[in-house]
Coordinates of C-alpha atoms and ligand atoms in Angstrom, one line a residue:
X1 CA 110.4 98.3 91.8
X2 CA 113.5 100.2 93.1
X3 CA 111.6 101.7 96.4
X4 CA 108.4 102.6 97.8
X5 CA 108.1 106.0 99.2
X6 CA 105.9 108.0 97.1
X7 CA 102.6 107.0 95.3
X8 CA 104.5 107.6 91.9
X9 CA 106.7 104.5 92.4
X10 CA 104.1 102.5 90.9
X11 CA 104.1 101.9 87.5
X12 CA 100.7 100.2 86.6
X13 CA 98.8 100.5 89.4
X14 CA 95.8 98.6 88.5
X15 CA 98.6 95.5 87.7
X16 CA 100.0 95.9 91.4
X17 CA 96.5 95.6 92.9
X18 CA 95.5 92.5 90.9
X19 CA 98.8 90.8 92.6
X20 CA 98.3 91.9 95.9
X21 CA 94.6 90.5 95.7
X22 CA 96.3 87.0 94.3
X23 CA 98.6 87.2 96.9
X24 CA 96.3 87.5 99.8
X25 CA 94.8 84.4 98.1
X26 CA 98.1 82.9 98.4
X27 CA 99.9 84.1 100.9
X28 CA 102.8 81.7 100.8
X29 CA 103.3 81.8 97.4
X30 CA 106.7 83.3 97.4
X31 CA 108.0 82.7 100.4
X32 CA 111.1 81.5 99.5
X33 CA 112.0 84.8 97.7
X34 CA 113.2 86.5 100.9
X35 CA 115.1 83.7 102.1
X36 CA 118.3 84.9 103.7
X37 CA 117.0 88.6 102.9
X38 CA 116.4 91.3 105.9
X39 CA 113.9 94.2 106.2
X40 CA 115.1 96.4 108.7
X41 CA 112.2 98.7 110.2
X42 CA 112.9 101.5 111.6
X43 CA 110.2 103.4 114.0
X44 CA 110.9 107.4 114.8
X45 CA 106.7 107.0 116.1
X46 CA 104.5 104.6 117.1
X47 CA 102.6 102.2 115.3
X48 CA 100.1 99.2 115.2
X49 CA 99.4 98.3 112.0
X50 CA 102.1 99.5 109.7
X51 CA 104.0 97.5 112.3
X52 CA 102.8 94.3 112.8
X53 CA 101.7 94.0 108.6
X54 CA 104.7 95.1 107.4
X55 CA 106.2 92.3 109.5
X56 CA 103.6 89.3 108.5
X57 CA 104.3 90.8 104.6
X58 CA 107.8 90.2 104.9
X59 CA 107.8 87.1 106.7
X60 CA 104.9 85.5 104.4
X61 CA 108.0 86.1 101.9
X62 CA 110.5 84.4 103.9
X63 CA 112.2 87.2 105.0
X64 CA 114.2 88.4 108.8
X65 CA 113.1 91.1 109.8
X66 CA 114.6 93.5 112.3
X67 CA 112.4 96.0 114.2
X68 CA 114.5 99.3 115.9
X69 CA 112.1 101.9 117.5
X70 CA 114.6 104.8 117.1
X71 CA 113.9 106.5 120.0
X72 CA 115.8 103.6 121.7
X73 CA 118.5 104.2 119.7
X74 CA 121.5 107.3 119.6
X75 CA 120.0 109.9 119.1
X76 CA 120.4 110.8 115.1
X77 CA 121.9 114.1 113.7
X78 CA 120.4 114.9 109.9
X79 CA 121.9 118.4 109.4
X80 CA 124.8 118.8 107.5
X81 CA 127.8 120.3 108.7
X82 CA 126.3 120.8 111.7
X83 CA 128.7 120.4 114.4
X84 CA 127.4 117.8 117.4
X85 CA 128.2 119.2 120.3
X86 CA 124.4 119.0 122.1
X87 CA 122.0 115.9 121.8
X88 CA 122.6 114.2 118.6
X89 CA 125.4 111.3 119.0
X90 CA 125.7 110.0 115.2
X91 CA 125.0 111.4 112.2
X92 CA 122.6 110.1 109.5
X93 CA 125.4 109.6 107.0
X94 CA 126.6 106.7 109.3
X95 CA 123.7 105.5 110.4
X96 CA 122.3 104.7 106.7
X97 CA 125.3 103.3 105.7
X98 CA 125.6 101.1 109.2
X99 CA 121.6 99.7 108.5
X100 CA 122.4 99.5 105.0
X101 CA 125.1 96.2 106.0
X102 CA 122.2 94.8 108.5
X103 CA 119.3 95.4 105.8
X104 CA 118.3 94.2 101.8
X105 CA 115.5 96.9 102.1
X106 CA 115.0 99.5 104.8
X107 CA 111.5 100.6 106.2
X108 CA 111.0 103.9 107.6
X109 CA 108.0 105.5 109.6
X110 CA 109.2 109.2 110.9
X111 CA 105.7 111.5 111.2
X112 CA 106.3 115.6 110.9
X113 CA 106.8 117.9 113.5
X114 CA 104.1 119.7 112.5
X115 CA 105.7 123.0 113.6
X116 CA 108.0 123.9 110.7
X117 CA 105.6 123.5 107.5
X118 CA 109.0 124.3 105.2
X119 CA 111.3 121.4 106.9
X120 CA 108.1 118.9 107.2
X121 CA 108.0 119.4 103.2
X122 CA 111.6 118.6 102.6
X123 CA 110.8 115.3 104.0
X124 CA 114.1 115.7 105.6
X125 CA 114.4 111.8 107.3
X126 CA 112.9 109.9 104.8
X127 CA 115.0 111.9 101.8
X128 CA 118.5 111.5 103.8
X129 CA 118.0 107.5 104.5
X130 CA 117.5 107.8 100.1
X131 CA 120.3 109.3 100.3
X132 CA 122.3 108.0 102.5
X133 CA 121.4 104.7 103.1
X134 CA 122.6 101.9 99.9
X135 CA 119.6 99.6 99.8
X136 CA 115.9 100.5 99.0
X137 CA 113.8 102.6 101.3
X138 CA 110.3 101.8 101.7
X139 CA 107.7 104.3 103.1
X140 CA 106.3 103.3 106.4
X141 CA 104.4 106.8 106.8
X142 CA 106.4 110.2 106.3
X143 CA 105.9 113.8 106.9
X144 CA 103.4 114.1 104.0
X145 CA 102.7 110.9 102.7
X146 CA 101.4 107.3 104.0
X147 CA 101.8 105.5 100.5
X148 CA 101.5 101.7 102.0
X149 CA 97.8 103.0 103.9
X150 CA 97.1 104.3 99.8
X151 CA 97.7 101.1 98.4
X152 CA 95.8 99.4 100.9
X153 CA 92.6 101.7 100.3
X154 CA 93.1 101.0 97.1
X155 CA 93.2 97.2 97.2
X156 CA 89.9 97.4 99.4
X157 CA 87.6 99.9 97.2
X158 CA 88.8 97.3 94.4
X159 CA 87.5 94.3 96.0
X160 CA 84.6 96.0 97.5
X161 CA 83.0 98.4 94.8
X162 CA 79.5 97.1 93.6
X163 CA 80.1 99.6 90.9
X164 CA 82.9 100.4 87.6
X165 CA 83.5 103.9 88.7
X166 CA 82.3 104.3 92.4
X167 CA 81.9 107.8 94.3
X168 CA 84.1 108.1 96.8
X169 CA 84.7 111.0 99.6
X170 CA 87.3 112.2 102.0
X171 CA 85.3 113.7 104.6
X172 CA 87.3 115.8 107.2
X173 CA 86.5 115.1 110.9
X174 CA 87.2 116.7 114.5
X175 CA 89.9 115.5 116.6
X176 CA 91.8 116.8 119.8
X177 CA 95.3 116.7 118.3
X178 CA 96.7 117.9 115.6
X179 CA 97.4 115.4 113.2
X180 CA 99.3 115.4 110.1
X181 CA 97.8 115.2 106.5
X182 CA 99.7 112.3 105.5
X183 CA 96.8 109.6 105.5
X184 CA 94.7 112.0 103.6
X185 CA 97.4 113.4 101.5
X186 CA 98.5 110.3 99.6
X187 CA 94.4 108.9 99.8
X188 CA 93.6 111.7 97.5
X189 CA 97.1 110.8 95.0
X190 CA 95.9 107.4 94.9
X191 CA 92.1 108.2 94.2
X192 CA 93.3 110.4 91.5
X193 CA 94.7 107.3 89.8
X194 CA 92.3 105.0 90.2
X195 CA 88.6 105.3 88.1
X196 CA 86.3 106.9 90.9
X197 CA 84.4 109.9 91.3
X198 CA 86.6 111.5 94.3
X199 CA 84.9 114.6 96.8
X200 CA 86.5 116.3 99.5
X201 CA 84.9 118.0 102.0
X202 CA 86.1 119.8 105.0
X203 CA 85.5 123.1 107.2
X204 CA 86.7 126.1 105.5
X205 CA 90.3 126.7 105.9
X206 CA 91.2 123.0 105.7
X207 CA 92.3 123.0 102.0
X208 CA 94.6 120.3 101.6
X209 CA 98.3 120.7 99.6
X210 CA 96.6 122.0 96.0
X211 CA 99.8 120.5 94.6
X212 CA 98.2 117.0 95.6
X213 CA 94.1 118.0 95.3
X214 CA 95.0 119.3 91.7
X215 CA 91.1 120.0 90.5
X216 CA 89.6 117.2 93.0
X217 CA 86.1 118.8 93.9
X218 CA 86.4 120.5 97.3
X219 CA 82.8 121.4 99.2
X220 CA 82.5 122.9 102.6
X221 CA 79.3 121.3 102.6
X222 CA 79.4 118.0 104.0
X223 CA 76.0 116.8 103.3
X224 CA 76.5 117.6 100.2
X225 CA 79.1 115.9 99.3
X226 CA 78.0 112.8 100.9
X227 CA 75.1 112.3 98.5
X228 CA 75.1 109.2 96.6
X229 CA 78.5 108.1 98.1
X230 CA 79.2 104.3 97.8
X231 CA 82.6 104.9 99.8
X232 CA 83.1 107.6 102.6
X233 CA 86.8 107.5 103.9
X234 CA 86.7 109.8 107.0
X235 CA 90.1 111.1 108.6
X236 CA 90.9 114.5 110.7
X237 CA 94.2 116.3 109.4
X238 CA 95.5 119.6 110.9
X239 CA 95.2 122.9 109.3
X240 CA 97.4 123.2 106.8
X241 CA 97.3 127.1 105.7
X242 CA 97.9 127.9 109.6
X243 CA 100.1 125.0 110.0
X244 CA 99.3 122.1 112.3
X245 CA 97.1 123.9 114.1
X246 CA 93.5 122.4 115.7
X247 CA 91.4 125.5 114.2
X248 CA 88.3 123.7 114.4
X249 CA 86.5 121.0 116.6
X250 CA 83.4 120.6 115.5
X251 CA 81.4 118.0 116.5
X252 CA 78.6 118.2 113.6
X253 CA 81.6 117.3 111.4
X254 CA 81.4 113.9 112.9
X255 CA 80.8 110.6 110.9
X256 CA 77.2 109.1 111.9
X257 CA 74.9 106.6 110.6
X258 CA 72.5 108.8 109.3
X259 CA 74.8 110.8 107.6
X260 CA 76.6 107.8 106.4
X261 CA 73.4 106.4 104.7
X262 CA 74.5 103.1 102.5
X263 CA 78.2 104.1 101.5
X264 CA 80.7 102.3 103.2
X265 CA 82.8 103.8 105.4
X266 CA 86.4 103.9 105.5
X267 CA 89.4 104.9 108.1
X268 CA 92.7 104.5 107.9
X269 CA 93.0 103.8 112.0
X270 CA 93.6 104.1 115.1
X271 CA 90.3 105.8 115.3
X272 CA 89.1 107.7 118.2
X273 CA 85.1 106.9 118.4
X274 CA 82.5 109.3 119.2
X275 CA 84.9 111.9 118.4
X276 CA 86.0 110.9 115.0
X277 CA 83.0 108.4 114.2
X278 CA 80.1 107.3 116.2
X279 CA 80.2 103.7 117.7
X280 CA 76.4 102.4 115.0
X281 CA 78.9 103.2 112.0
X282 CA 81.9 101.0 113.4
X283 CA 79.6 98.5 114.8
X284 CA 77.9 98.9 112.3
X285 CA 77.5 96.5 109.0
X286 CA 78.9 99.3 106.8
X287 CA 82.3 99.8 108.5
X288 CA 85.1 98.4 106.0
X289 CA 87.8 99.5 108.5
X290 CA 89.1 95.9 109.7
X291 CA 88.7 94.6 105.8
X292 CA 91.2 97.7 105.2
X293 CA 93.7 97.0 107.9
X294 CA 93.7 93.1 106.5
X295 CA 94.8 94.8 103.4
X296 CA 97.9 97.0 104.5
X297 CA 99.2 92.9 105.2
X298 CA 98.9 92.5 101.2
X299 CA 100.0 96.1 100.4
X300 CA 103.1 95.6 101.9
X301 CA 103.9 92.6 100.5
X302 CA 103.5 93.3 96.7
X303 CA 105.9 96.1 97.5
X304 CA 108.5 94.0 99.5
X305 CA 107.7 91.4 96.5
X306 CA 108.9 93.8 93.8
X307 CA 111.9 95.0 95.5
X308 CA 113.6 91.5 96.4
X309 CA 112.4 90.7 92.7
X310 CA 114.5 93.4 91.5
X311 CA 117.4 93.2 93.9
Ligands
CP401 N1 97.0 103.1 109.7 C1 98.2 103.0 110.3 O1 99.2 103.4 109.7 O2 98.2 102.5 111.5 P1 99.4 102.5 112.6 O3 99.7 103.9 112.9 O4 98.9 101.7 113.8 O5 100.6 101.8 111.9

């Protein structure tokens, strides 16, 4: 594996989550192959998770690792040609190349603006450390696309599905921010590759990217769609047509028991409860959330595997 930062990286994705499971069996297993290798992670937002598994993954492989939350950092400049007479102190073109001679592989979480639909498409941060930066990038969560949260959710519907070809639905809830469509972005890619039944559903006006949906059925009924589910993976995402706005708050939209039924519910986290989810579904024998944030640990580290295999 050369990098991580879209779904399509991976090459036989059914092979990658059979080695992740092993490894979260072993752990330790490898953990000389990072000797005297360094991840450097780079933070443009916050993070729990993505932070702290990223970090065991690499150091279960016997890797340094180097954490920089950028906004503690000169303030970077990612235009070209742009002359830098205002805020920005150094331009990306350095700054890559700088990391790059601290770093074997370089992990990058920058979220979108979620102002300028246009610019959050070009991916602008992540694409210029490809660019710019000599070593291989790994995708910590982008403008559009949380590929390491994927493979997780992936990894867990494997281990948990009572069933070959399980139903699984993205169900759209309410939130008070606007919130990018990352999570549910690359949730849907990586459904689409494995062997489930996927549904979305979501308020009207919601519609994903159709690039990534492709013909994924879309209901605005949620009931509906949450018939027979064995796996329900709730997460709120902006509007997408009227970009980043918070069109609609609805509480009914809401994750509860009843609704819930037998599936298995699913969220990416942080989760805000009674907003997002009532507290009987997280409390709840049904909640598969912690399982899933166990499995961003072994996510990461059958990508940071790959790379430093192919270094
Ligand atoms: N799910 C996830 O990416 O969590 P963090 O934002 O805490 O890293």
């Amino acid at each position: 594996m050369k990098k991580y930062t879209e779904i399509k990286d991976i090459s036989n994705l059914s092979d990658m989550i059979k080695e992740a499971i092993l490894l979260k069996m072993q752990p330790f297993e490898f953990s000389e192959l990072g000797t005297h290798k360094t991840l450097v992670m780079l933070f443009f937002n916050s993070s729990l998770r993505t932070r702290l598994s990223t970090e065991k993954a690499a150091s279960n492989l016997g890797m340094h690792v180097s954490i920089l939350n950028v906004n503690d950092a000169w303030n970077i400049e990612f235009e070209d040609g742009s002359i830098m007479n205002t805020n920005s102190s150094e331009h990306i073109k350095e700054a890559a190349k700088v990391i790059s001679q601290y770093a074997d592989i370089i992990a990058v979480r920058a979220f979108p603006g979620l102002v300028d639909k246009e610019k959050d498409a070009s991916e602008y941060i992540l694409q210029s450390f490809i660019k710019y930066a000599t070593v291989p990038i790994v995708n910590m969560e982008s403008a559009t696309a949380h590929p390491l949260q994927a493979l997780a959710d992936a990894i867990t519907i494997t281990e948990l599905s009572e069933k070959r070809k399980p139903k699984v639905v993205l169900s759209w809830a309410p939130h008070p921010k606007a919130l990018p469509q990352a999570v549910a972005n690359s949730f849907v890619e990586m459904m689409i590759e494995m062997d489930v039944d996927l549904t979305i559903t979501h308020p009207e006006g919601y519609e994903l990217d159709e690039i990534i949906t492709k013909n994924t059925p879309i209901t605005h009924n949620q009931t509906a769609a949450l018939k027979d589910a064995d796996f329900v993976y709730v997460k709120n995402w902006s509007n997408y047509k009227d970009y980043g706005k918070v069109l609609n708050e609805d509480p009914n939209w809401m994750m509860t028991q009843e609704k819930l039924g037998t599936a298995k519910f699913m969220h990416c986290l942080p989760v805000r409860r009674n907003v997002v989810v009532e507290d009987a579904v997280l409390d709840g024998g049904n909640s598969i959330v912690i399982k899933q944030a166990n499995n961003r640990t072994f996510a990461a580290q059958v990508v940071l595997k790959r790379i430093l295999e192919n270094l």
